[in-house]
C-alpha positions as a printed NumPy array, in Angstrom:
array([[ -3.716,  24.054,  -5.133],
       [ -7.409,  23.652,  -5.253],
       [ -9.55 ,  25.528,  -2.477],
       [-13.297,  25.962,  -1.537],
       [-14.317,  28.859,   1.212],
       [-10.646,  29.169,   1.868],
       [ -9.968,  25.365,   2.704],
       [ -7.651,  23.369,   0.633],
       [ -8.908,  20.57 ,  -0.546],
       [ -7.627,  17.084,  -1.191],
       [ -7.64 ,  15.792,  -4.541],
       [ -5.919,  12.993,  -6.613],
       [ -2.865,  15.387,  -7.578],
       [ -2.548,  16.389,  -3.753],
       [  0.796,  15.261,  -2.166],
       [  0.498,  14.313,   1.331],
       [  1.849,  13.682,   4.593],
       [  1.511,  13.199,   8.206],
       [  1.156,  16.251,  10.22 ],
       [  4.052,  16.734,  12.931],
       [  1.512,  18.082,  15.184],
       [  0.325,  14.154,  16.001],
       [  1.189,  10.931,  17.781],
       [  0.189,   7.406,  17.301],
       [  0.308,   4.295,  18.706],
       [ -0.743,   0.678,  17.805],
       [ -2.819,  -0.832,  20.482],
       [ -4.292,  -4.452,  19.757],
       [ -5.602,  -4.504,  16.194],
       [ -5.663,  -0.986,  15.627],
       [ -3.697,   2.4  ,  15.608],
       [ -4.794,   5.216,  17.822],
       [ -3.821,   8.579,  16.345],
       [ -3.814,  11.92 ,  18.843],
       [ -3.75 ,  15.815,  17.243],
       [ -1.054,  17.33 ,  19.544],
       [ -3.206,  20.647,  18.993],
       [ -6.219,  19.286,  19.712],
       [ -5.842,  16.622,  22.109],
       [ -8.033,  14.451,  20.201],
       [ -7.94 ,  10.717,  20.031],
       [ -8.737,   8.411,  16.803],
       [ -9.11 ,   5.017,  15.922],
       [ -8.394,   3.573,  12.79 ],
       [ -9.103,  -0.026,  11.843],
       [ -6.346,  -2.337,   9.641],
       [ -7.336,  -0.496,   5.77 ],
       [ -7.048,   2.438,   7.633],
       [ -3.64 ,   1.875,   9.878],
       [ -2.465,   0.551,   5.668],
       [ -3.219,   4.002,   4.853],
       [ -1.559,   5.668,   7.558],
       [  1.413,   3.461,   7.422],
       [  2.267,   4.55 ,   3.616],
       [  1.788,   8.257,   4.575],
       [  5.227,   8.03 ,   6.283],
       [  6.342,  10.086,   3.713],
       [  5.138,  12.42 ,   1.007],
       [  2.727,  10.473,  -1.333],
       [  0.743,  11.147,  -4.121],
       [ -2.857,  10.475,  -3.539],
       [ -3.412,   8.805,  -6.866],
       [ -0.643,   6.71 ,  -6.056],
       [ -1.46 ,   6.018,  -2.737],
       [ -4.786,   4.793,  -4.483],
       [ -3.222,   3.062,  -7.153],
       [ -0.894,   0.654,  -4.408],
       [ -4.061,  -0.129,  -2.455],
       [ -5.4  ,  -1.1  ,  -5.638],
       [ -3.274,  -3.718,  -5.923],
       [ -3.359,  -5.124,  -2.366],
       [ -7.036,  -4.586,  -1.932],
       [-10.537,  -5.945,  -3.696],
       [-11.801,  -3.265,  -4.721],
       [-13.098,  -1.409,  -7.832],
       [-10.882,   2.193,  -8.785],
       [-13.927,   4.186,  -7.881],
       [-14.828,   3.196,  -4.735],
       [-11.106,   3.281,  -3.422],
       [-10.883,   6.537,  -4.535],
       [-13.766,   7.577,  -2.844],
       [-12.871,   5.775,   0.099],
       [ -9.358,   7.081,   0.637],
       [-10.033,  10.774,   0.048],
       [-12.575,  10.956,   2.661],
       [-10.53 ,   9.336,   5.278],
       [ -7.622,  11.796,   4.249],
       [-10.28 ,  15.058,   4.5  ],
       [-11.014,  13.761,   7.899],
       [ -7.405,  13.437,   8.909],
       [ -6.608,  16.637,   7.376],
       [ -9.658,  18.236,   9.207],
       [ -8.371,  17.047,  12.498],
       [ -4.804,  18.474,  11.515],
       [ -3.248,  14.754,  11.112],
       [ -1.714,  15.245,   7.705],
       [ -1.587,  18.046,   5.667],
       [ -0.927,  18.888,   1.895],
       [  2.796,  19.392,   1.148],
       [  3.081,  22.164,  -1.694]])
């Protein structure tokens, strides 16, 4: 597990998941995500719904990257990029967390 100031961090080898502390709900062309703890709501536009709808179960972030890869027109690098800083917002807002 790889931590800074006592905060795990996400990185390619991290397996993740969807917090059970959240609900969603697709509304028009997007999903809205709420933190049960929080009582926070978030929007997330179709690449980002894609990404939430693989994190159904556990998943690998360099797979996770690797599928949308394939589906997306992209370079490596910038989906990369792209995907872990959506998943260190959702894990900042407790919407998915690291399984160990």
């Amino acid at each position: 597990m790889v931590t800074q100031n006592n905060k795990q961090l996400i990185t390619l080898c991290s397996t993740i998941c969807r917090s059970e502390n959240q609900i969603s709900a697709a509304i028009d062309d997007e999903l809205v995500l709420m933190s049960v703890e929080k009582g926070n709501y978030y929007g997330l536009d179709a690449i980002g719904t894609d990404i939430w709808q693989r994190l159904e179960g556990p998943v690998m972030v360099a797979d996770l990257c690797t599928a949308l890869g394939k589906d997306y027109v992209a370079d490596a690098e910038t989906i990369r990029r792209d995907v872990l800083a959506l998943l260190e917002r959702l894990m900042a807002e407790g919407l998915i967390e690291i399984k160990s």
